[in-house]
CSV table of C-alpha atoms in Angstrom, one decimal:
chain,number,residue,atom,x,y,z
H,20,MET,CA,38.1,118.9,58.6
H,21,SER,CA,37.4,122.4,57.4
H,22,ARG,CA,38.0,123.7,60.9
H,23,VAL,CA,41.5,122.3,60.9
H,24,GLY,CA,42.2,124.1,57.7
H,25,SER,CA,44.1,121.2,56.0
H,26,GLU,CA,43.6,120.9,52.3
H,27,GLU,CA,45.0,117.4,52.4
H,28,LEU,CA,42.6,116.2,55.1
H,29,PHE,CA,39.7,117.8,53.1
H,30,LEU,CA,40.7,115.9,50.0
H,31,LEU,CA,41.1,112.6,51.9
H,32,CYS,CA,37.7,113.0,53.5
H,33,VAL,CA,36.0,113.6,50.1
H,34,LEU,CA,37.8,110.5,48.6
H,35,LEU,CA,36.8,108.5,51.7
H,36,ILE,CA,33.1,109.4,51.2
H,37,ALA,CA,33.2,108.4,47.5
H,38,LEU,CA,35.1,105.2,48.0
H,39,GLY,CA,33.2,104.3,51.1
H,40,THR,CA,29.8,104.7,49.4
H,41,ALA,CA,31.1,102.7,46.4
H,42,ALA,CA,32.2,99.9,48.8
H,43,ALA,CA,28.8,100.0,50.6
H,44,ALA,CA,27.0,99.8,47.3
H,45,SER,CA,29.1,96.8,46.3
H,46,LEU,CA,28.4,95.0,49.6
H,47,ALA,CA,24.7,95.7,49.0
H,48,GLY,CA,24.8,93.9,45.7
H,49,LEU,CA,24.8,97.1,43.6
H,50,SER,CA,27.4,98.4,41.2
H,51,ALA,CA,30.3,100.2,42.9
H,52,PRO,CA,30.4,103.0,40.3
H,53,ILE,CA,26.7,103.7,41.0
H,54,GLY,CA,27.5,104.1,44.7
H,55,ALA,CA,30.3,106.5,43.9
H,56,PHE,CA,28.0,108.4,41.6
H,57,LEU,CA,25.4,108.8,44.3
H,58,ALA,CA,28.1,110.1,46.7
H,59,GLY,CA,29.1,112.6,44.0
H,60,MET,CA,25.5,113.8,43.6
H,61,ALA,CA,25.2,114.3,47.4
H,62,ILE,CA,28.5,116.2,47.5
H,63,GLY,CA,27.6,118.2,44.4
H,64,GLU,CA,24.5,119.5,46.2
H,65,SER,CA,26.4,120.5,49.3
H,66,ASP,CA,27.9,123.9,50.2
H,67,PHE,CA,31.3,122.5,49.7
H,68,ARG,CA,30.9,121.6,46.0
H,69,HIS,CA,33.0,124.5,44.6
H,70,GLN,CA,36.0,123.6,46.9
H,71,VAL,CA,35.6,119.9,46.2
H,72,GLU,CA,35.7,120.7,42.4
H,73,ALA,CA,38.8,122.8,42.8
H,74,GLU,CA,40.6,120.1,44.9
H,75,LEU,CA,39.6,117.2,42.6
H,76,ARG,CA,40.2,119.0,39.2
H,77,SER,CA,43.5,117.2,38.5
H,78,LEU,CA,42.2,113.8,39.6
H,79,ARG,CA,38.9,114.4,37.7
H,80,ASP,CA,40.7,115.0,34.4
H,81,VAL,CA,42.9,111.9,34.7
H,82,LEU,CA,40.1,109.6,35.8
H,83,LEU,CA,37.7,111.0,33.2
H,84,GLY,CA,40.2,110.3,30.4
H,85,LEU,CA,40.6,106.8,31.8
H,86,PHE,CA,36.9,106.3,31.9
H,87,PHE,CA,36.4,107.3,28.2
H,88,ILE,CA,39.3,105.1,27.2
H,89,THR,CA,37.7,102.2,29.0
H,90,ILE,CA,34.4,102.8,27.4
H,91,GLY,CA,35.9,103.4,24.0
H,92,MET,CA,37.7,100.0,24.1
H,93,GLN,CA,34.2,98.3,24.4
H,94,VAL,CA,32.8,100.0,21.3
H,95,ASN,CA,33.0,98.3,17.9
H,96,PRO,CA,33.2,101.1,15.2
H,97,SER,CA,32.2,98.6,12.5
H,98,VAL,CA,28.7,98.7,13.9
H,99,LEU,CA,28.2,102.0,12.2
H,100,ILE,CA,28.7,100.4,8.9
H,101,GLU,CA,26.9,97.1,9.6
H,102,HIS,CA,23.8,98.6,11.3
H,103,PRO,CA,23.6,102.4,10.3
H,104,LEU,CA,19.8,102.5,10.7
H,105,ALA,CA,20.0,101.1,14.2
H,106,VAL,CA,22.6,103.6,15.2
H,107,PHE,CA,20.6,106.5,13.7
H,108,ALA,CA,17.4,105.3,15.4
H,109,TRP,CA,19.1,105.3,18.8
H,110,LEU,CA,20.6,108.7,18.1
H,111,LEU,CA,17.1,110.1,17.5
H,112,VAL,CA,15.9,108.5,20.7
H,113,PHE,CA,18.8,110.0,22.8
H,114,THR,CA,18.5,113.5,21.3
H,115,LEU,CA,14.9,114.2,20.2
H,116,GLY,CA,13.5,111.9,22.9
H,117,LYS,CA,15.5,113.3,25.7
H,118,ALA,CA,14.9,116.9,24.5
H,119,ALA,CA,11.1,116.3,24.4
H,120,ILE,CA,11.1,114.9,28.0
H,121,THR,CA,13.3,117.8,29.2
H,122,MET,CA,11.0,120.4,27.6
H,123,LEU,CA,7.9,118.6,29.1
H,124,VAL,CA,9.5,118.8,32.6
H,125,GLY,CA,10.4,122.4,32.1
H,126,ARG,CA,6.8,123.3,31.1
H,127,MET,CA,5.5,121.4,34.1
H,128,MET,CA,7.8,123.5,36.3
H,129,GLY,CA,6.3,126.7,34.9
H,130,TRP,CA,9.1,127.7,32.7
H,131,SER,CA,8.4,129.7,29.5
H,132,ARG,CA,8.3,127.8,26.2
H,133,GLU,CA,11.6,129.5,25.1
H,134,ILE,CA,13.4,128.7,28.3
H,135,SER,CA,12.2,125.1,28.1
H,136,LEU,CA,13.4,124.8,24.5
H,137,ARG,CA,16.8,126.2,25.4
H,138,VAL,CA,17.3,123.8,28.3
H,139,ALA,CA,16.1,120.9,26.1
H,140,ILE,CA,18.7,121.7,23.4
H,141,VAL,CA,21.5,122.0,26.0
H,142,LEU,CA,20.6,118.6,27.5
H,143,ALA,CA,19.7,116.8,24.3
H,144,HIS,CA,22.6,114.4,24.4
H,145,GLY,CA,23.8,111.5,26.4
H,146,GLY,CA,26.1,111.6,29.5
H,147,GLU,CA,28.8,109.7,31.3
H,148,PHE,CA,26.2,108.0,33.5
H,149,GLY,CA,24.4,106.7,30.4
H,150,LEU,CA,27.6,105.3,29.1
H,151,LEU,CA,28.3,103.6,32.4
H,152,LEU,CA,24.8,102.0,32.5
H,153,LEU,CA,24.9,100.8,28.9
H,154,SER,CA,28.4,99.4,29.0
H,155,THR,CA,27.8,97.6,32.3
H,156,ALA,CA,24.4,96.2,31.1
H,157,THR,CA,26.0,95.0,27.8
H,158,LEU,CA,29.0,93.4,29.5
H,159,SER,CA,26.8,91.7,32.1
H,160,GLY,CA,24.5,90.3,29.4
H,161,LEU,CA,21.4,92.2,30.5
H,162,ILE,CA,21.3,93.8,27.1
H,163,ASP,CA,22.0,91.9,23.9
H,164,ARG,CA,25.2,93.1,22.1
H,165,GLN,CA,23.2,93.5,18.9
H,166,ILE,CA,21.2,96.1,20.7
H,167,GLY,CA,23.8,97.4,23.2
H,168,GLN,CA,26.5,98.2,20.6
H,169,PRO,CA,24.4,100.4,18.3
H,170,ALA,CA,23.0,102.2,21.4
H,171,LEU,CA,26.4,102.7,22.9
H,172,LEU,CA,27.8,104.1,19.7
H,173,ALA,CA,24.8,106.4,19.2
H,174,LEU,CA,25.2,107.7,22.8
H,175,ILE,CA,28.8,108.6,22.1
H,176,ILE,CA,27.9,110.4,18.8
H,177,SER,CA,25.2,112.4,20.7
H,178,MET,CA,27.9,113.5,23.2
H,179,ALA,CA,30.1,114.5,20.3
H,180,LEU,CA,27.3,116.7,19.0
H,181,ALA,CA,26.7,118.3,22.4
H,182,PRO,CA,29.1,121.3,21.9
H,183,VAL,CA,27.6,122.1,18.5
H,184,LEU,CA,24.1,122.1,19.9
H,185,ILE,CA,25.0,124.2,22.9
H,186,ARG,CA,27.0,126.7,20.9
H,187,ASN,CA,24.2,127.2,18.3
H,188,LYS,CA,21.1,126.9,20.5
H,189,THR,CA,20.0,130.4,19.7
H,190,HIS,CA,20.3,129.8,15.9
H,191,LEU,CA,18.4,126.5,16.3
H,192,LEU,CA,15.6,128.3,18.1
H,193,GLN,CA,15.4,130.9,15.3
H,194,MET,CA,15.0,128.1,12.8
H,195,LEU,CA,11.9,126.8,14.5
H,196,PRO,CA,8.5,127.6,13.0
H,197,SER,CA,6.8,130.7,14.5
H,198,TRP,CA,4.0,128.6,16.0
H,199,VAL,CA,6.4,126.8,18.3
H,200,LEU,CA,7.0,129.9,20.4
H,201,ARG,CA,4.0,131.8,21.8
H,202,PRO,CA,3.5,135.3,20.6
H,203,GLY,CA,5.7,137.6,22.6
H,204,GLU,CA,8.1,134.8,23.4
H,205,ALA,CA,10.5,135.6,20.5
H,206,THR,CA,14.1,134.5,21.0
H,207,ARG,CA,16.2,136.9,22.9
H,208,ALA,CA,19.7,137.1,24.3
H,209,GLU,CA,20.8,135.1,27.2
H,210,PRO,CA,19.4,136.3,30.6
H,211,PRO,CA,21.9,138.4,32.5
H,212,PRO,CA,23.9,136.6,35.2
H,213,THR,CA,22.7,136.9,38.8
H,214,LEU,CA,25.9,138.3,40.2
H,215,LYS,CA,27.1,141.5,38.5
H,216,ASP,CA,28.8,144.6,39.8
H,217,HIS,CA,29.0,143.0,43.2
H,218,VAL,CA,31.7,143.0,45.9
H,219,VAL,CA,33.6,139.8,46.5
H,220,ILE,CA,34.7,139.6,50.2
H,221,CYS,CA,37.5,137.1,50.8
H,222,GLY,CA,37.3,135.9,54.4
H,223,TYR,CA,34.7,136.1,57.2
H,224,GLY,CA,37.1,136.6,60.1
H,225,ARG,CA,37.2,139.5,62.6
H,226,VAL,CA,37.6,142.0,59.8
H,227,GLY,CA,35.6,140.3,57.0
H,228,ARG,CA,32.5,139.9,59.1
H,229,LEU,CA,32.3,143.7,59.6
H,230,VAL,CA,32.7,144.3,55.9
H,231,VAL,CA,29.9,141.7,55.2
H,232,LEU,CA,27.7,143.3,57.9
H,233,ALA,CA,28.2,146.8,56.3
H,234,ALA,CA,27.5,145.5,52.7
H,235,ASP,CA,24.4,143.6,53.9
H,236,ALA,CA,23.1,146.7,55.8
H,237,ALA,CA,23.6,148.9,52.8
H,238,ASN,CA,21.9,146.4,50.4
H,239,LEU,CA,25.1,146.3,48.4
H,240,PRO,CA,25.3,143.1,46.2
H,241,TYR,CA,28.1,141.0,47.6
H,242,LEU,CA,29.4,137.4,48.0
H,243,CYS,CA,31.7,136.3,50.8
H,244,ILE,CA,34.2,133.5,50.4
H,245,GLU,CA,35.2,131.5,53.5
H,246,ASN,CA,37.0,128.1,53.9
H,247,ASN,CA,36.7,127.7,57.6
H,248,GLY,CA,33.8,125.5,58.4
H,249,ARG,CA,32.8,127.1,61.7
H,250,ARG,CA,32.9,130.6,60.3
H,251,PHE,CA,31.1,129.5,57.1
H,252,ALA,CA,28.3,128.0,59.1
H,253,GLU,CA,28.1,131.1,61.3
H,254,ALA,CA,27.7,133.4,58.2
H,255,LYS,CA,25.2,131.1,56.5
H,256,ASP,CA,23.1,130.8,59.7
H,257,ALA,CA,23.1,134.6,59.9
H,258,GLY,CA,21.6,134.7,56.4
H,259,TYR,CA,24.6,136.3,54.7
H,260,CYS,CA,25.5,135.4,51.1
H,261,VAL,CA,28.5,133.2,51.5
H,262,LEU,CA,30.4,130.6,49.4
H,263,PHE,CA,32.6,127.8,50.9
H,264,GLY,CA,36.0,127.6,49.4
H,265,ASP,CA,39.6,128.8,49.4
H,266,ALA,CA,39.6,132.3,47.8
H,267,SER,CA,43.2,131.9,46.6
H,268,ARG,CA,42.0,129.2,44.1
H,269,PRO,CA,41.1,130.6,40.7
H,270,GLU,CA,38.2,128.1,40.4
H,271,ILE,CA,36.6,129.5,43.6
H,272,LEU,CA,37.0,133.0,42.3
H,273,ARG,CA,35.3,132.0,39.0
H,274,ALA,CA,32.5,130.5,41.1
H,275,ALA,CA,32.1,133.9,42.8
H,276,SER,CA,31.9,135.6,39.3
H,277,ILE,CA,35.0,137.7,40.0
H,278,GLU,CA,35.1,138.6,36.3
H,279,ARG,CA,31.9,140.6,36.8
H,280,ALA,CA,32.7,142.1,40.2
H,281,ARG,CA,33.3,145.8,40.7
H,282,LEU,CA,35.4,145.3,43.9
H,283,ALA,CA,37.3,142.7,45.8
H,284,VAL,CA,38.1,143.0,49.5
H,285,VAL,CA,40.8,140.7,51.0
H,286,THR,CA,40.4,140.5,54.7
H,287,PHE,CA,42.9,137.8,55.7
H,288,ASP,CA,46.6,138.4,56.1
H,289,ARG,CA,48.4,135.3,54.8
H,290,ARG,CA,51.0,136.9,52.6
H,291,PRO,CA,51.9,134.0,50.2
H,292,HIS,CA,48.2,133.3,49.7
H,293,VAL,CA,47.3,136.9,49.3
H,294,GLY,CA,49.9,137.4,46.6
H,295,GLY,CA,48.5,134.6,44.5
H,296,LEU,CA,45.0,135.8,45.2
H,297,LEU,CA,45.8,139.3,43.9
H,298,ALA,CA,47.4,137.8,40.8
H,299,SER,CA,44.3,135.6,40.1
H,300,ILE,CA,41.9,138.6,40.6
H,301,ARG,CA,44.0,140.8,38.3
H,302,GLN,CA,44.1,138.0,35.7
H,303,GLN,CA,40.3,137.4,35.7
H,304,ASN,CA,39.2,141.0,36.2
H,305,PRO,CA,41.9,143.7,35.6
H,306,ALA,CA,39.5,146.5,36.1
H,307,ALA,CA,38.3,145.6,39.6
H,308,ALA,CA,39.4,147.6,42.5
H,309,ILE,CA,41.1,145.5,45.3
H,310,LEU,CA,41.2,146.4,49.0
H,311,VAL,CA,43.6,144.4,51.2
H,312,SER,CA,43.6,144.3,55.0
H,313,ALA,CA,47.1,143.8,56.4
H,314,ASP,CA,48.0,143.1,60.1
H,315,ASP,CA,51.0,145.5,59.9
H,316,ALA,CA,53.3,147.3,57.6
H,317,ARG,CA,55.4,144.2,56.7
H,318,GLY,CA,55.2,143.6,52.9
H,319,THR,CA,52.7,146.4,52.3
H,320,GLU,CA,54.7,147.7,49.4
H,321,GLU,CA,54.8,144.2,47.8
H,322,LEU,CA,51.0,144.0,48.1
H,323,ALA,CA,50.6,147.3,46.4
H,324,LYS,CA,52.9,146.2,43.6
H,325,ALA,CA,50.9,142.9,43.3
H,326,GLY,CA,47.8,144.8,42.3
H,327,ALA,CA,46.2,146.1,45.5
H,328,THR,CA,44.3,149.3,45.0
H,329,ALA,CA,44.6,150.2,48.6
H,330,VAL,CA,46.2,148.5,51.6
H,331,PHE,CA,44.7,149.0,55.0
H,332,GLN,CA,47.1,148.3,57.9
H,333,GLU,CA,45.0,147.1,60.8
H,334,ASP,CA,47.3,148.5,63.4
H,335,LEU,CA,47.7,151.8,61.6
H,336,ALA,CA,43.9,152.0,60.9
H,337,ALA,CA,42.9,151.3,64.5
H,338,GLY,CA,45.5,153.6,66.0
H,339,LEU,CA,44.7,156.5,63.7
H,340,ALA,CA,40.9,156.0,64.2
H,341,LEU,CA,41.5,156.1,67.9
H,342,ALA,CA,43.6,159.2,67.5
H,343,ASP,CA,40.9,160.9,65.4
H,344,GLN,CA,38.3,160.3,68.1
H,345,THR,CA,40.7,161.6,70.7
H,346,LEU,CA,41.2,164.9,68.8
H,347,LEU,CA,37.4,165.2,68.3
H,348,LEU,CA,36.7,164.7,72.0
H,349,ALA,CA,39.5,167.1,72.8
H,350,GLY,CA,37.7,169.9,71.0
H,351,PHE,CA,39.1,169.7,67.4
H,352,THR,CA,36.6,170.1,64.6
H,353,GLN,CA,36.1,167.3,62.1
H,354,ASP,CA,38.1,169.1,59.4
H,355,GLU,CA,41.0,169.9,61.8
H,356,ALA,CA,41.2,166.3,63.1
H,357,ALA,CA,41.1,164.9,59.6
H,358,ASP,CA,43.9,167.2,58.5
H,359,VAL,CA,46.1,166.1,61.4
H,360,ILE,CA,45.4,162.4,60.6
H,361,ARG,CA,46.2,162.9,56.9
H,362,ARG,CA,49.6,164.5,57.7
H,363,LEU,CA,50.4,161.9,60.3
H,364,ARG,CA,49.6,159.1,57.9
H,365,ALA,CA,51.8,160.6,55.2
H,366,GLU,CA,54.7,160.9,57.7
H,367,LEU,CA,54.3,157.3,59.0
H,368,ASN,CA,54.5,155.8,55.5
H,369,PRO,CA,55.4,158.3,52.8
H,370,LYS,CA,56.1,155.7,50.1
H,371,LEU,CA,52.7,154.2,50.3
H,372,GLU,CA,50.6,157.4,50.8
H,373,ALA,CA,48.6,156.8,47.7
H,374,VAL,CA,47.8,153.1,48.4
H,375,VAL,CA,47.6,152.9,52.2
H,376,GLY,CA,44.2,153.6,53.8
H,377,ILE,CA,43.1,154.2,57.4
């Protein structure tokens, strides 16, 4: 479907995978939501996860709201008054118990004690899947309502506490006794992001692959964005740093850490998409330089006004590069040939002399 380039077909295929897995799980005697959850986990680990997230964002928000409304209708708030100790006990199980297990797993994986504690605090709360399991087990009678209701309410309270825990995790670590952290493992600021001061290359086509090749050969940090399945697989097989997705989507740009990039290079020439792409880049990173490759001079001035630092016309760049080599082989020096090319470029497009490259 990614080879066809149809966003609608891509969305339908994703929905078909989720619904088909849910139906297969139901036929196998399992819960349909669990089947859909497994499909989501599989897609979430694939190379298409960022594009899927961008396409399903509107549906996700609606369905997530519907999910919480459905779960909320099953909760009896009076349980908090009738059985406060049971709710508090379950809250401790879900927060402290899950945090302890998470920290243990982190230590087994070789993480430092501080990192394990940070991850434990961030994950020390319940999740949507836990709500689904508890509510389904309570409704089906697998868990007595006297047990299920306090546990369900405690799980919801733990989710409500999650933003507070995540936002204040550094302060919580500083409140711990000194013996909890090993000497030399004092709390410190968040580790720097992996991608910083890099180049975001939009498109791995006939122009984009050359830019990627040059960046890779120069050991310049970069990330290429490509939404064509064949070209994406080609770039990935070649060992290049590539992300699947439509670069014109703000969510995909955020996944590429555009806000921390030093430069963006747009190598495809789809004018309506490029205009929106330039606006998204400028909104998320006003300081980044943006280079745009255009097939010809049509709309070049509009691209410059939209935020392009430089616009490289492919026909002009190829022709002037050939002319430069012609002058060099004809006996001109490099300086003489460069002077002729600069004057010729200014004559061909005087309005855009400052923003048009060769």
